[in-house]
Tab-separated table of C-alpha atoms in Angstrom:
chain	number	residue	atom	x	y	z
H	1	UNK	CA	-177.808	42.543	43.110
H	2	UNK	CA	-175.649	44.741	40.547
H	3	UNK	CA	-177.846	47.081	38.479
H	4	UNK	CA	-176.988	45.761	34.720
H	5	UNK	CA	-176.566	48.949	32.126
H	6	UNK	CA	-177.298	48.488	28.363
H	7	UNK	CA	-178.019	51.331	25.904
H	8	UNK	CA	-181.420	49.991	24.530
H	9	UNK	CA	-183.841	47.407	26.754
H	10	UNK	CA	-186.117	45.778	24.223
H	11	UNK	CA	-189.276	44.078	26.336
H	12	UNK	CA	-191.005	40.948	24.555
H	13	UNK	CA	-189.724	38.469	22.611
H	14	UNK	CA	-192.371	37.780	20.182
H	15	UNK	CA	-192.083	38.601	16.305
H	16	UNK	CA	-191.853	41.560	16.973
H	17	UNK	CA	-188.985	41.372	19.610
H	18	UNK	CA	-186.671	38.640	17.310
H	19	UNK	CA	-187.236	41.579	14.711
H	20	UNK	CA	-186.224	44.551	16.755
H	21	UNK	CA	-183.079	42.799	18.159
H	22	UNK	CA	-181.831	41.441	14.395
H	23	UNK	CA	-181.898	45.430	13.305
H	24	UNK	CA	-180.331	46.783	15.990
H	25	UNK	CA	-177.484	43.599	16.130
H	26	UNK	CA	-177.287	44.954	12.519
H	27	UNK	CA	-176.538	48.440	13.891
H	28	UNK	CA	-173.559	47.342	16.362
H	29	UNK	CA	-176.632	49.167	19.564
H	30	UNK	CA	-175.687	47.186	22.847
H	31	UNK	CA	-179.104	46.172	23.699
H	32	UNK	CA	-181.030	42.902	25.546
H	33	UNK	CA	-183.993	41.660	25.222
H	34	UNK	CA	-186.352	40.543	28.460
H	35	UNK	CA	-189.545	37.954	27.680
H	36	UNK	CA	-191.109	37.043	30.875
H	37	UNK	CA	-192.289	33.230	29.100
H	38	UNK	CA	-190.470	31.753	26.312
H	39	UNK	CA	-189.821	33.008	22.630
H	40	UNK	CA	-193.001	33.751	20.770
H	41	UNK	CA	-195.005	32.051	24.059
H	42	UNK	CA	-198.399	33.486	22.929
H	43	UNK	CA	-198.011	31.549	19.775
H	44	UNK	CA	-197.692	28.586	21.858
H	45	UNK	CA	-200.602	29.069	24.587
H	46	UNK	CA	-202.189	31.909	23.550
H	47	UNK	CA	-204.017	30.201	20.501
H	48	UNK	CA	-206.130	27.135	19.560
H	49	UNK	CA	-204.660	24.261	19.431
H	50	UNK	CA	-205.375	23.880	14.950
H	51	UNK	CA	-204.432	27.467	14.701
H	52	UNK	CA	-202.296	28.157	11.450
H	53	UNK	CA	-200.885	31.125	9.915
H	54	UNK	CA	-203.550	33.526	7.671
H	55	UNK	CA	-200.851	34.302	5.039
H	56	UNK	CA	-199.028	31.526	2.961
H	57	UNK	CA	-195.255	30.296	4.202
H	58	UNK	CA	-193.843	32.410	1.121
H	59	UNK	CA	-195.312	35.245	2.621
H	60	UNK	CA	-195.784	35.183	6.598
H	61	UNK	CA	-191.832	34.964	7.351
H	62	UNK	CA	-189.076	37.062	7.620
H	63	UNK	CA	-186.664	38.323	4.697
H	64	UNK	CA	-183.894	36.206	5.503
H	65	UNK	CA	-185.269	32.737	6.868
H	66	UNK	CA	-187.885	30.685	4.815
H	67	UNK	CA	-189.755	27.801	5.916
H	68	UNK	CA	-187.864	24.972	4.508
H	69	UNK	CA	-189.940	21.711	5.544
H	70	UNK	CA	-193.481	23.728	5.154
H	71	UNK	CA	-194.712	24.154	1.162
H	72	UNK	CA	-194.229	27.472	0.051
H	73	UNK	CA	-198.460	27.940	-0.618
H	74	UNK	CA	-199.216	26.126	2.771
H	75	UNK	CA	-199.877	27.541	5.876
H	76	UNK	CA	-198.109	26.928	8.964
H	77	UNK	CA	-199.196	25.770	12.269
H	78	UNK	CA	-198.582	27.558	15.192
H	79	UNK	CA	-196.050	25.864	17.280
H	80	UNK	CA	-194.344	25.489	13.787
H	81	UNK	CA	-194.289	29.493	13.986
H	82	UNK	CA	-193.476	29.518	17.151
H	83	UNK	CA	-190.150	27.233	15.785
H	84	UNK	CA	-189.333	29.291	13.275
H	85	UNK	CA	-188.738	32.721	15.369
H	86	UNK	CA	-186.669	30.382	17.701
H	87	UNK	CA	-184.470	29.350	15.115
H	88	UNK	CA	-184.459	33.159	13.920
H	89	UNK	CA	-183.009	34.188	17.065
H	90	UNK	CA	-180.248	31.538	17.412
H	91	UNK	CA	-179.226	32.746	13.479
H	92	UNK	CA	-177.351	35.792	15.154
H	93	UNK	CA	-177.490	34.648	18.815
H	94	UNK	CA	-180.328	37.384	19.706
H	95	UNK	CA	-179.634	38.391	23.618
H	96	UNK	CA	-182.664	37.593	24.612
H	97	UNK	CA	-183.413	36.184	28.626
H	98	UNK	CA	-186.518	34.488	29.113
H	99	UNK	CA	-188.491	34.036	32.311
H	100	UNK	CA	-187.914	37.854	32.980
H	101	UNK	CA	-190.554	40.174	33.504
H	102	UNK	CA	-190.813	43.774	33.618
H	103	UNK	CA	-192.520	45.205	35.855
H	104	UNK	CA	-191.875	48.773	36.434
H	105	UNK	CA	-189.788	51.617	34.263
H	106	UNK	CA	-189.179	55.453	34.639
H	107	UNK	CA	-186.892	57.760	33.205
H	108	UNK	CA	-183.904	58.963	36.084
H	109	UNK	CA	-183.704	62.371	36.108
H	110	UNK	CA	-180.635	63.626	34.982
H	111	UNK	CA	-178.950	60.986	32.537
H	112	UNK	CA	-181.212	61.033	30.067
H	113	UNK	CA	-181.573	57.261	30.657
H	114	UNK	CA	-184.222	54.702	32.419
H	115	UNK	CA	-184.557	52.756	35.716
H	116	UNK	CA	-186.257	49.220	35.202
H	117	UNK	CA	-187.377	46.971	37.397
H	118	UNK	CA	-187.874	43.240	36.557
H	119	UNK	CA	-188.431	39.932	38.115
H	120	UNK	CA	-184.762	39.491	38.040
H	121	UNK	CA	-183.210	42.701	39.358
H	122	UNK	CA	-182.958	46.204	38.214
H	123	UNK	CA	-181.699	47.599	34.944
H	124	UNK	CA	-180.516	50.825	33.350
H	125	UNK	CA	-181.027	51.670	29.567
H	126	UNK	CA	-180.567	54.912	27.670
H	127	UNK	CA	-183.555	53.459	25.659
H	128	UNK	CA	-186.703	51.283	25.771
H	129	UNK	CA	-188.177	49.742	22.949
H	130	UNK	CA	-191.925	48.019	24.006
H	131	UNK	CA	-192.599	45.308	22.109
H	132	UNK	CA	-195.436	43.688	23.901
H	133	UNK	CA	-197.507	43.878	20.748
H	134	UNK	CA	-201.196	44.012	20.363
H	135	UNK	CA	-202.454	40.630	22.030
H	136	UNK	CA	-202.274	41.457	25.485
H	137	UNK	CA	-205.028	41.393	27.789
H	138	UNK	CA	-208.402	39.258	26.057
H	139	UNK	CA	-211.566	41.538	26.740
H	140	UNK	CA	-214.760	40.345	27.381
H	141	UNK	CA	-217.274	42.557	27.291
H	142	UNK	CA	-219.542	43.040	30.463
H	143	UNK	CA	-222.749	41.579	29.035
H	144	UNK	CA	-223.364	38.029	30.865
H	145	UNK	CA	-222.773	38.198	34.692
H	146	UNK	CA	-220.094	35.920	35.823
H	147	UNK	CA	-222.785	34.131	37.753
H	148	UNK	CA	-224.937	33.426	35.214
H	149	UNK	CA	-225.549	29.495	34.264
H	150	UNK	CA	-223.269	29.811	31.296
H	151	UNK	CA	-220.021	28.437	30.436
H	152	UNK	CA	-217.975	31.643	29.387
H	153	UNK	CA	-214.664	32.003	27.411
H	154	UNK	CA	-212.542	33.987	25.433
H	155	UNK	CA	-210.890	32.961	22.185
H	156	UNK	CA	-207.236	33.683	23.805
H	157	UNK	CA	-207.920	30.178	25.943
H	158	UNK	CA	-210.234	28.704	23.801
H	159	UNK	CA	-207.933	24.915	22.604
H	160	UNK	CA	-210.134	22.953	21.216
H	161	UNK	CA	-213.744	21.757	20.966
H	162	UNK	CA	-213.586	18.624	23.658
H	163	UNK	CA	-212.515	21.586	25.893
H	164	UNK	CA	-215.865	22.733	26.183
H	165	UNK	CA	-218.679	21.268	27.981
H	166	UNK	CA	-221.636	19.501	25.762
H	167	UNK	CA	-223.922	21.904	24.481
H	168	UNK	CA	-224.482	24.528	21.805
H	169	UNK	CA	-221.784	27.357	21.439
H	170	UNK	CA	-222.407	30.990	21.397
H	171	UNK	CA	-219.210	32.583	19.397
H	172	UNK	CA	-219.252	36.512	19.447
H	173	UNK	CA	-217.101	38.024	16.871
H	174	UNK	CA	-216.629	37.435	13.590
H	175	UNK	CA	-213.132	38.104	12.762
H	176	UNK	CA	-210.480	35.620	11.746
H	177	UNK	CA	-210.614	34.295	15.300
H	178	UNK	CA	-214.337	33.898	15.747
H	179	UNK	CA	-215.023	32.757	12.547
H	180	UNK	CA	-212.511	29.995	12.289
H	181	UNK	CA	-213.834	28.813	16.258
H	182	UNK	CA	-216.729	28.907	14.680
H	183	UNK	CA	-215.849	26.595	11.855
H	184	UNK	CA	-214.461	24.404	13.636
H	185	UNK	CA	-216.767	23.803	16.453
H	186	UNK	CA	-219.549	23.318	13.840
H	187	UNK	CA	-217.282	20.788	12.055
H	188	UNK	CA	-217.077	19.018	15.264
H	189	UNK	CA	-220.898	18.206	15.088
H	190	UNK	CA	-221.791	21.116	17.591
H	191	UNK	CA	-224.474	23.542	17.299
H	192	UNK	CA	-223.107	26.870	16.523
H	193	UNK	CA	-224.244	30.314	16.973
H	194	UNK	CA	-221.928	32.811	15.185
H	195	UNK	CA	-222.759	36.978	16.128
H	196	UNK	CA	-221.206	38.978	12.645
H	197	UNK	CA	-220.497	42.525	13.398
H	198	UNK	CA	-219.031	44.700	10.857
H	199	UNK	CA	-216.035	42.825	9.054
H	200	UNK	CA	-214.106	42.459	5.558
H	201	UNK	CA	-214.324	39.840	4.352
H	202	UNK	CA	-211.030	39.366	1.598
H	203	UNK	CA	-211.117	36.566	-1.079
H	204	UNK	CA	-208.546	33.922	0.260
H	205	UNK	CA	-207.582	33.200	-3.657
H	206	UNK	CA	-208.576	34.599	-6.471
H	207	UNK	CA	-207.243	34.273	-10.456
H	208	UNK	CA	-204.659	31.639	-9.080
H	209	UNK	CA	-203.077	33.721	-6.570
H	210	UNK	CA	-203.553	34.444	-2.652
H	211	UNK	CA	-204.394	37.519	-1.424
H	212	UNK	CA	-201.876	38.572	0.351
H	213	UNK	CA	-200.425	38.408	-3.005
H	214	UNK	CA	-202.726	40.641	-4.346
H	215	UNK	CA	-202.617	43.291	-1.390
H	216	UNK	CA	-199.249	43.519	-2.003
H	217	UNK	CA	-199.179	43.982	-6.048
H	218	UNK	CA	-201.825	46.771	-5.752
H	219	UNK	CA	-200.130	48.905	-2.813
H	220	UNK	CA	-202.537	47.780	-0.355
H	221	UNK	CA	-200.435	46.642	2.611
H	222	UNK	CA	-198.704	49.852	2.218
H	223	UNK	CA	-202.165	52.073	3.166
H	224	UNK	CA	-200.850	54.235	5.761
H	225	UNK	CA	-204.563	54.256	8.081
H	226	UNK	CA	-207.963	52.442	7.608
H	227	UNK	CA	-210.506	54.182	5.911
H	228	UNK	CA	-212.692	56.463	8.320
H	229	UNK	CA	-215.456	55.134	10.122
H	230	UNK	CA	-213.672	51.156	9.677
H	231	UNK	CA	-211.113	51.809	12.734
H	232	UNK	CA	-213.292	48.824	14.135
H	233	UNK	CA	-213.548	46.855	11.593
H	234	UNK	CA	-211.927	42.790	11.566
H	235	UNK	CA	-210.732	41.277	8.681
H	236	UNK	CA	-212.473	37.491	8.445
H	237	UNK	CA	-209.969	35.707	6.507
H	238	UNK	CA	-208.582	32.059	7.290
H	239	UNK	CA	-205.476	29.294	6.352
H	240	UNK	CA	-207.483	26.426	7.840
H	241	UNK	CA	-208.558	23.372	6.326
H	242	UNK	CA	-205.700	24.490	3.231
H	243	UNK	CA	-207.150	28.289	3.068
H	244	UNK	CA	-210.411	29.082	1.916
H	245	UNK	CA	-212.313	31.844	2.013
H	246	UNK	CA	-214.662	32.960	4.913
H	247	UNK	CA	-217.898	32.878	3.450
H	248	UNK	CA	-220.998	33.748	6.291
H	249	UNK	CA	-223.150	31.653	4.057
H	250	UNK	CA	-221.407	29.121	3.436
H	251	UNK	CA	-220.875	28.614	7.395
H	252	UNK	CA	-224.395	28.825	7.261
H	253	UNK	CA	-225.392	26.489	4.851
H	254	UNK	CA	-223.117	23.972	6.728
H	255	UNK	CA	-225.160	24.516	9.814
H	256	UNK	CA	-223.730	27.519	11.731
H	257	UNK	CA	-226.855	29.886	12.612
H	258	UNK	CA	-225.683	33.977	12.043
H	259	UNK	CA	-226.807	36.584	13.977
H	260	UNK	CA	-226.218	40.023	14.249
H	261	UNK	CA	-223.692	42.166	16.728
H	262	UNK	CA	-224.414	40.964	20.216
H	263	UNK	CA	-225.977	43.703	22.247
H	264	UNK	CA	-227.524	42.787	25.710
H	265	UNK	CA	-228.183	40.404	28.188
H	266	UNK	CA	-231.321	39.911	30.314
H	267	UNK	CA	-231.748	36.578	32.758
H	268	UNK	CA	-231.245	34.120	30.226
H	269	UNK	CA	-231.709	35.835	26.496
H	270	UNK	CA	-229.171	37.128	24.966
H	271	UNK	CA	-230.237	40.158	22.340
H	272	UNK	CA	-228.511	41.533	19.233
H	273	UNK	CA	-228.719	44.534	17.020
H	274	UNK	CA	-231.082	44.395	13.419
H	275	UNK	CA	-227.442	45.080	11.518
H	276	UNK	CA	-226.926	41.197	10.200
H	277	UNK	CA	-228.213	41.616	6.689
H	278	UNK	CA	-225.908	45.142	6.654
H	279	UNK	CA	-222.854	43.660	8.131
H	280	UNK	CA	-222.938	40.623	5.371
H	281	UNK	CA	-223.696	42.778	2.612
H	282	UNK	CA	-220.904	45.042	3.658
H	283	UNK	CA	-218.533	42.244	3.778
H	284	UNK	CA	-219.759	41.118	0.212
H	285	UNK	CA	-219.296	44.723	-0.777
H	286	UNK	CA	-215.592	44.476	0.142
H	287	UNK	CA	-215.294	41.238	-1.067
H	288	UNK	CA	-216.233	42.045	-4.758
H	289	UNK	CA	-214.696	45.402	-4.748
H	290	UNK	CA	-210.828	43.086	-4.342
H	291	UNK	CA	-212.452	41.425	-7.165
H	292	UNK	CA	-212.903	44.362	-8.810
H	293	UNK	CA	-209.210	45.956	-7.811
H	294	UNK	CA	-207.437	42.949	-9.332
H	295	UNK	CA	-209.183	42.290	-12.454
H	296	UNK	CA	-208.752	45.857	-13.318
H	297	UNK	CA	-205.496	45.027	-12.364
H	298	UNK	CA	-204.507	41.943	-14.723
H	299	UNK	CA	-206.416	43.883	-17.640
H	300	UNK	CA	-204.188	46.429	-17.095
H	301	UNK	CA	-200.974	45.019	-17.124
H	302	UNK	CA	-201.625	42.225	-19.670
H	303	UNK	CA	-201.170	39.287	-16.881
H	304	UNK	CA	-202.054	35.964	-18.045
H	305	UNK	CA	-204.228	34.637	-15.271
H	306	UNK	CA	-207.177	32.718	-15.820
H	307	UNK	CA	-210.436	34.402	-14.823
H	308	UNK	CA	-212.518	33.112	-12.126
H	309	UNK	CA	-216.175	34.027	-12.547
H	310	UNK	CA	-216.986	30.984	-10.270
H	311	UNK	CA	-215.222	33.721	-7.542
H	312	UNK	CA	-218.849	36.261	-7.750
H	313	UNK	CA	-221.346	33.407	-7.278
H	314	UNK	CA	-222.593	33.890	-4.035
H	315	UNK	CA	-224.365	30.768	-1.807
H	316	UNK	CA	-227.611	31.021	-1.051
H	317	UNK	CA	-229.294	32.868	1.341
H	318	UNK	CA	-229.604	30.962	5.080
H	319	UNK	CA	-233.180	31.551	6.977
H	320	UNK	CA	-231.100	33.100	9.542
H	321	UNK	CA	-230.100	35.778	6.747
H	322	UNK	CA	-233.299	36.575	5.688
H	323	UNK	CA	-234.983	36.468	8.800
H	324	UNK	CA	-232.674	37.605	11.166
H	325	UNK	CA	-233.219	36.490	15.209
H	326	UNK	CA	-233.004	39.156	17.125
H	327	UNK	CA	-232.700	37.501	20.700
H	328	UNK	CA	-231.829	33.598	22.048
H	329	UNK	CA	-232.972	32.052	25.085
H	330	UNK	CA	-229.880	30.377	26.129
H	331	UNK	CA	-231.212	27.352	28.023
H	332	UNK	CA	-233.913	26.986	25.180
H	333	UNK	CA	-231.418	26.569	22.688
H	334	UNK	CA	-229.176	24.591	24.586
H	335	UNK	CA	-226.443	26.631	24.629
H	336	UNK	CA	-223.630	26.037	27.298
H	337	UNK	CA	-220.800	28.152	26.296
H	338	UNK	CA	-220.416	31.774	25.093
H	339	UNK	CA	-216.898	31.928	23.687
H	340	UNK	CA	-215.829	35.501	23.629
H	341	UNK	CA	-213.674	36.516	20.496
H	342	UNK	CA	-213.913	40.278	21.102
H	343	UNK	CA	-209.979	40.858	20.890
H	344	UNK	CA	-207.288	42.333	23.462
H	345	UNK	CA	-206.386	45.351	25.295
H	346	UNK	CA	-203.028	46.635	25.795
H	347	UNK	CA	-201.613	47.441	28.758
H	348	UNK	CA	-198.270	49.567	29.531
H	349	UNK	CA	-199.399	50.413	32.836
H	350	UNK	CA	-195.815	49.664	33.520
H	351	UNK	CA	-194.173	52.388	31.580
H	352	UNK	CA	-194.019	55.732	33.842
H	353	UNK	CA	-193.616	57.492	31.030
H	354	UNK	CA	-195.023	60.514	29.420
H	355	UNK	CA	-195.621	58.810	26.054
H	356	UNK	CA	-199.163	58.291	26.319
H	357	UNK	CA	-202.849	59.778	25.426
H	358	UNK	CA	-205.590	60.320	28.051
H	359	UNK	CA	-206.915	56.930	27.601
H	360	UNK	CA	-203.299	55.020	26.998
H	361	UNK	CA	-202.611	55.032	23.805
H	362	UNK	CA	-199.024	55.436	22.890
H	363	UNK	CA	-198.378	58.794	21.226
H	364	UNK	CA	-195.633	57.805	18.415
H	365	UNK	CA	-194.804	58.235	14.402
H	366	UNK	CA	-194.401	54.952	12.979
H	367	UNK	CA	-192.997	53.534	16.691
H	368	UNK	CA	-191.082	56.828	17.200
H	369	UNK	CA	-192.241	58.027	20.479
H	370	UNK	CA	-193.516	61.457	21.216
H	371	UNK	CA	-191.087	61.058	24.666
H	372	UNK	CA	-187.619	60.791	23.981
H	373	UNK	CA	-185.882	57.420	24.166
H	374	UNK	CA	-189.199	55.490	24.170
H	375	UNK	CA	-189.899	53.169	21.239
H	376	UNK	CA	-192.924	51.145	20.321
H	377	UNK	CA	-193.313	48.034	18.042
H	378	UNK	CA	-195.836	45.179	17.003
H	379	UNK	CA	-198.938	48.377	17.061
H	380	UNK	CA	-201.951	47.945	14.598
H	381	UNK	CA	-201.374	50.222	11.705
H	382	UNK	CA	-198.113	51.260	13.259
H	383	UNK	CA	-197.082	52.224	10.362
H	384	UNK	CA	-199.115	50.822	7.415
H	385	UNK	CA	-201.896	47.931	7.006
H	386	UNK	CA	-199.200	45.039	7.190
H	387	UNK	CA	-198.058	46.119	10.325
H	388	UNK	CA	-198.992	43.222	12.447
H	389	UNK	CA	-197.969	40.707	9.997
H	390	UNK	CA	-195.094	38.698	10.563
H	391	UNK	CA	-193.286	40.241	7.280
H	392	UNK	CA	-194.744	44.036	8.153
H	393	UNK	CA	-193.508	44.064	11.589
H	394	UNK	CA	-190.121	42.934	10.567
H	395	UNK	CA	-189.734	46.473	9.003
H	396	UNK	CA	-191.161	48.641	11.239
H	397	UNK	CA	-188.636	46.992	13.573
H	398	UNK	CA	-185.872	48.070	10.696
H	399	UNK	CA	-187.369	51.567	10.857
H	400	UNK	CA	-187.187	52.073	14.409
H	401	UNK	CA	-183.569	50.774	14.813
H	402	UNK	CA	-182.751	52.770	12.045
H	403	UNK	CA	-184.243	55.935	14.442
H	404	UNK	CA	-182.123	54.499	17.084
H	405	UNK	CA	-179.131	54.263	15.201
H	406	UNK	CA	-179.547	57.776	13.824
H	407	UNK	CA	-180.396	58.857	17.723
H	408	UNK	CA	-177.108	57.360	19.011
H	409	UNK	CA	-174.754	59.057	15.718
H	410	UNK	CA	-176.221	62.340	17.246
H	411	UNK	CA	-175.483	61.536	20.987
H	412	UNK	CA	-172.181	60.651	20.022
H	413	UNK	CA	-170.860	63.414	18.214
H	414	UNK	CA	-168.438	65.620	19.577
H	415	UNK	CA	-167.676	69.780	18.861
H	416	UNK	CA	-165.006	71.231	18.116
H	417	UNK	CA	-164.191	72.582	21.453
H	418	UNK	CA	-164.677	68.777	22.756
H	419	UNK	CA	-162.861	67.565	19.930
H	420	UNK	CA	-159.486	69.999	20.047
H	421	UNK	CA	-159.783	68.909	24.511
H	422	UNK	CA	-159.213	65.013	23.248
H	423	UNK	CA	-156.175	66.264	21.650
H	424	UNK	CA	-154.715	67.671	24.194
C-alpha cells in the first residue's frame, strides 16, 4: 500500500477535530483528518442516553453555525450535538476519514517530518495535531475488587436507569456527570447514594440570565489557570430537566442520601472521608461569591435586571448533612450498583514523541508543543477556563492553525542566495 503524504495529520474528529480542520482549510495547510469511529462518536456512545448540553444553544456552538430547530435558551441533546458537528464538517467538506485509527507515530529522522501508522496504511506528515481530547480512557479507582458482589460501572457506559439491575445505586462523584446520574436515577424511584467531593457549584441562572452568560461578561472564561489548590476541583452544573441549578440539598430533600468523598473498601462497607459538611459549604461558598461577582456587576454598570434574592435562600439542611455517615454496608442498604463517575485519563501512548512530562502530560503553550511539529487540542485549561467548551475549543483550534500557518510562512521562505539560483 502507497504511503499517503500530507503536511499536517490531524487525529480525532470530535469538536475539537471539525474545529482544527475549519482553521487550517481557512489557511490553504494540506491536511486530513483520521477518526477511528464516526464524527463526534463519543457524543453518541460515550454518554447517557438524556444527556444534553451544560451551556444554552446560543452559547455551546460554533461562530459560524447556530442551532436552527433548537431554542436559542434550550439545551441540546446529545445526538442533536453530535448532528450539528456533522453538518459543520460537510459546510466546507472537512477531509476527514472515519473508521481509521492511529496507532503508532514517530518523527523520521532527517525530514523534519512524521511516520504514522494507522488501521488503514501508513502516512507521512510534516505535522501532527492530537486532538483526542480529554475523555479518553474512564478511570475507576481501585477501591471495590472486581469480584466483589457488586454491580460496578462507570459514567462513560452508564445509558440509562433500566440498564441497571434492581437495587440501590452508589454514584461516586459529584461533578456534572455524577450529579445529573444521580438525579436522574433518584427520579426514576431508585434509592440513591450520591459521594460529594470538593466541587463548584455555579448558579445555572441568575438576574434573568445563564451563567455562561455571566462567566463571559465578567472575564471569567478567559482565566488563564484554576486557582491553586482547585486543580481537582469539578464544576456541578446541569441543562437537564430545562437547566436548573445543582443544589446538594435539594437532591437531598428529594430523596438522594449525600455522603462524603469515597475513601475505602473493606468486605462489604464502603467508607468515606468526614469532609461532606466542608465540601457543601465550599460549593455554597462559590456559589454566592458568582452572586456576589454579578450583582457588583449590574450595580456597576447600571444594567436593568431584576434582582433575585429568592437566588441566596438555601434548602434546608438533610439528616445526611448534619449527621454525616461515614461508612455503608452495601448489602444492608441494598445497594447493587456502584456507578463510577471519577472522570478519564488520557492516553498518547501512541505518540513516540518527545513532547511529554515524566508522567505523560503533554508539555505545550496554549497547544503549541514543546517538540517541534507536534500540536495538541481539546486539553483542560489549554489555554483558558472555556477551553473544553464547544465555543472555547473552537479558538484554541484558530490559535494553533494560526501557529501552523505562521510555522509553514517560515519553512517556506527562501534567501537571497536561493532566491537569485531560481532566477537563473
Amino acid at each position: 500500500m502507497p504511503i499517503e503524504k500530507t503536511d499536517t495529520l490531524v487525529v480525532g474528529a470530535g469538536q475539537a477535530g471539525v474545529a482544527m480542520s475549519e482553521h487550517l482549510t481557512s489557511h490553504g495547510v494540506p491536511h486530513l483528518v483520521l477518526e477511528k469511529n464516526r464524527i463526534a462518536e463519543a457524543w453518541r456512545t460515550g454518554r447517557w442516553d438524556s444527556l444534553v448540553a451544560n451551556g444554552p444553544a446560543w452559547h455551546d456552538r460554533f461562530p459560524n453555525l447556530e442551532f436552527t430547530d433548537t431554542d436559542p435558551e434550550a439545551f441540546a441533546g446529545k445526538e442533536r450535538i453530535a448532528d450539528y458537528f456533522v453538518e459543520y464538517a460537510g459546510r466546507f467538506n472537512a477531509p476527514i476519514r472515519t473508521g481509521v485509527e492511529v496507532t503508532k507515530a514517530e518523527r523520521m529522522n532527517g525530514t523534519g517530518g512524521f511516520r504514522v501508522e494507522t488501521s488503514d496504511g501508513v502516512f507521512e506528515a510534516q505535522r501532527i495535531v492530537a486532538a483526542t481530547g480529554a475523555f479518553q480512557h474512564p478511570v475507576i479507582p481501585p477501591l471495590v475488587p472486581e469480584g466483589a458482589e457488586v454491580n460496578q460501572l462507570h459514567s462513560f457506559h452508564y445509558r440509562n436507569p433500566d440498564q441497571l439491575p434492581d437495587g440501590a445505586v452508589l454514584v461516586v462523584g459529584a461533578g456534572s456527570s455524577g450529579a445529573q446520574i444521580a438525579d436522574e436515577l433518584n427520579r426514576a424511584g431508585r434509592k440513591v447514594f450520591l459521594s460529594v467531593g470538593p466541587h463548584d457549584r455555579p448558579p445555572r441562572m441568575y438576574r434573568g440570565r445563564d451563567f455562561v452568560w455571566w462567566l463571559g461578561v465578567l472575564g471569567l472564561w478567559d482565566q488563564a489557570a484554576q486557582d491553586p489548590g482547585k486543580e481537582h476541583v469539578t464544576i456541578s452544573v446541569s441543562g437537564a430537566y430545562g437547566g436548573r441549578t445543582m443544589d446538594f440539598r435539594r437532591l437531598a430533600g428529594e430523596g438522594v442520601t449525600l455522603l462524603g468523598l469515597t475513601e475505602s473498601y473493606d468486605n462489604g462497607t464502603m467508607r468515606f472521608a468526614g469532609d461532606l459538611q466542608d465540601n457543601i459549604a465550599n460549593g455554597d461558598a462559590d456559589y454566592l461569591k458568582m452572586l456576589d461577582l454579578a450583582d457588583a456587576y449590574v450595580t456597576r454598570n447600571g444594567i436593568d435586571l431584576p434582582e433575585e434574592p429568592e437566588a441566596r435562600k438555601a434548602f434546608p439542611d438533610p439528616e445526611s448533612l448534619t449527621h454525616p455517615i461515614r461508612e455503608l454496608d452495601l448489602e444492608k442498604e441494598g445497594i447493587t450498583t456502584i456507578l463510577w463517575a471519577t472522570g478519564f485519563r488520557q492516553d498518547f501512548d501512541w505518540m513516540k514523541v518527545d513532547a511529554f512530562d515524566e508522567r505523560g502530560r503533554p508539555q505545550h503553550q496554549r497547544g503549541v508543543s514543546n517538540e517541534p511539529g507536534i500540536y495538541f487540542l481539546g486539553l483542560p485549561w489549554q489555554s483558558r477556563r472555556g477551553s473544553t467548551f464547544i465555543w472555547g475549543v473552537w479558538h484554541d483550534a484558530k490559535h494553533v492553525a494560526d501557529q501552523i500557518a505562521i510555522q509553514r510562512d517560515y519553512e517556506a521562505y527562501r534567501g537571497p542566495a536561493e532566491r537569485r539560483a531560481d532566477q537563473i
